Phi, psi and omega in degrees: 000310182296325173285342175286322180287318182292324170307313178292324173304309176310310180298318172300321186292332175251026172065024178263080185290316182300319182287325178299316177300313178304312181295324181288322176296319180296319185298313183296324183288317188284315186240067184287349179246018181283152179297341183259023179303310182297321180300319179296321175295317183295324179288325170304313180296325176294322177299308179300315180305314185288346183266000179285113177246317181205111183299335183286341182267308187219110182274349180300312172298327174299311188289322175291322172305309180300319181293316178294318183293323172295316176298320182294322180295316187283000000 
């Protein structure tokens, strides 16, 4: 489980955002009771946040980031 989440973090670190999200979602499906589940949600929120370039052009990353950040806060 830890290697799966660290792999996703590495992909996030080199700006491979789509692959990082895929790995994190796979991690959440495969290890729903792992102790790092909240960290995975946090990383997903970060990936969506980093993809926000201009809210006037594309609202999708902004809406996804807001949704994940609210989930993480709750």
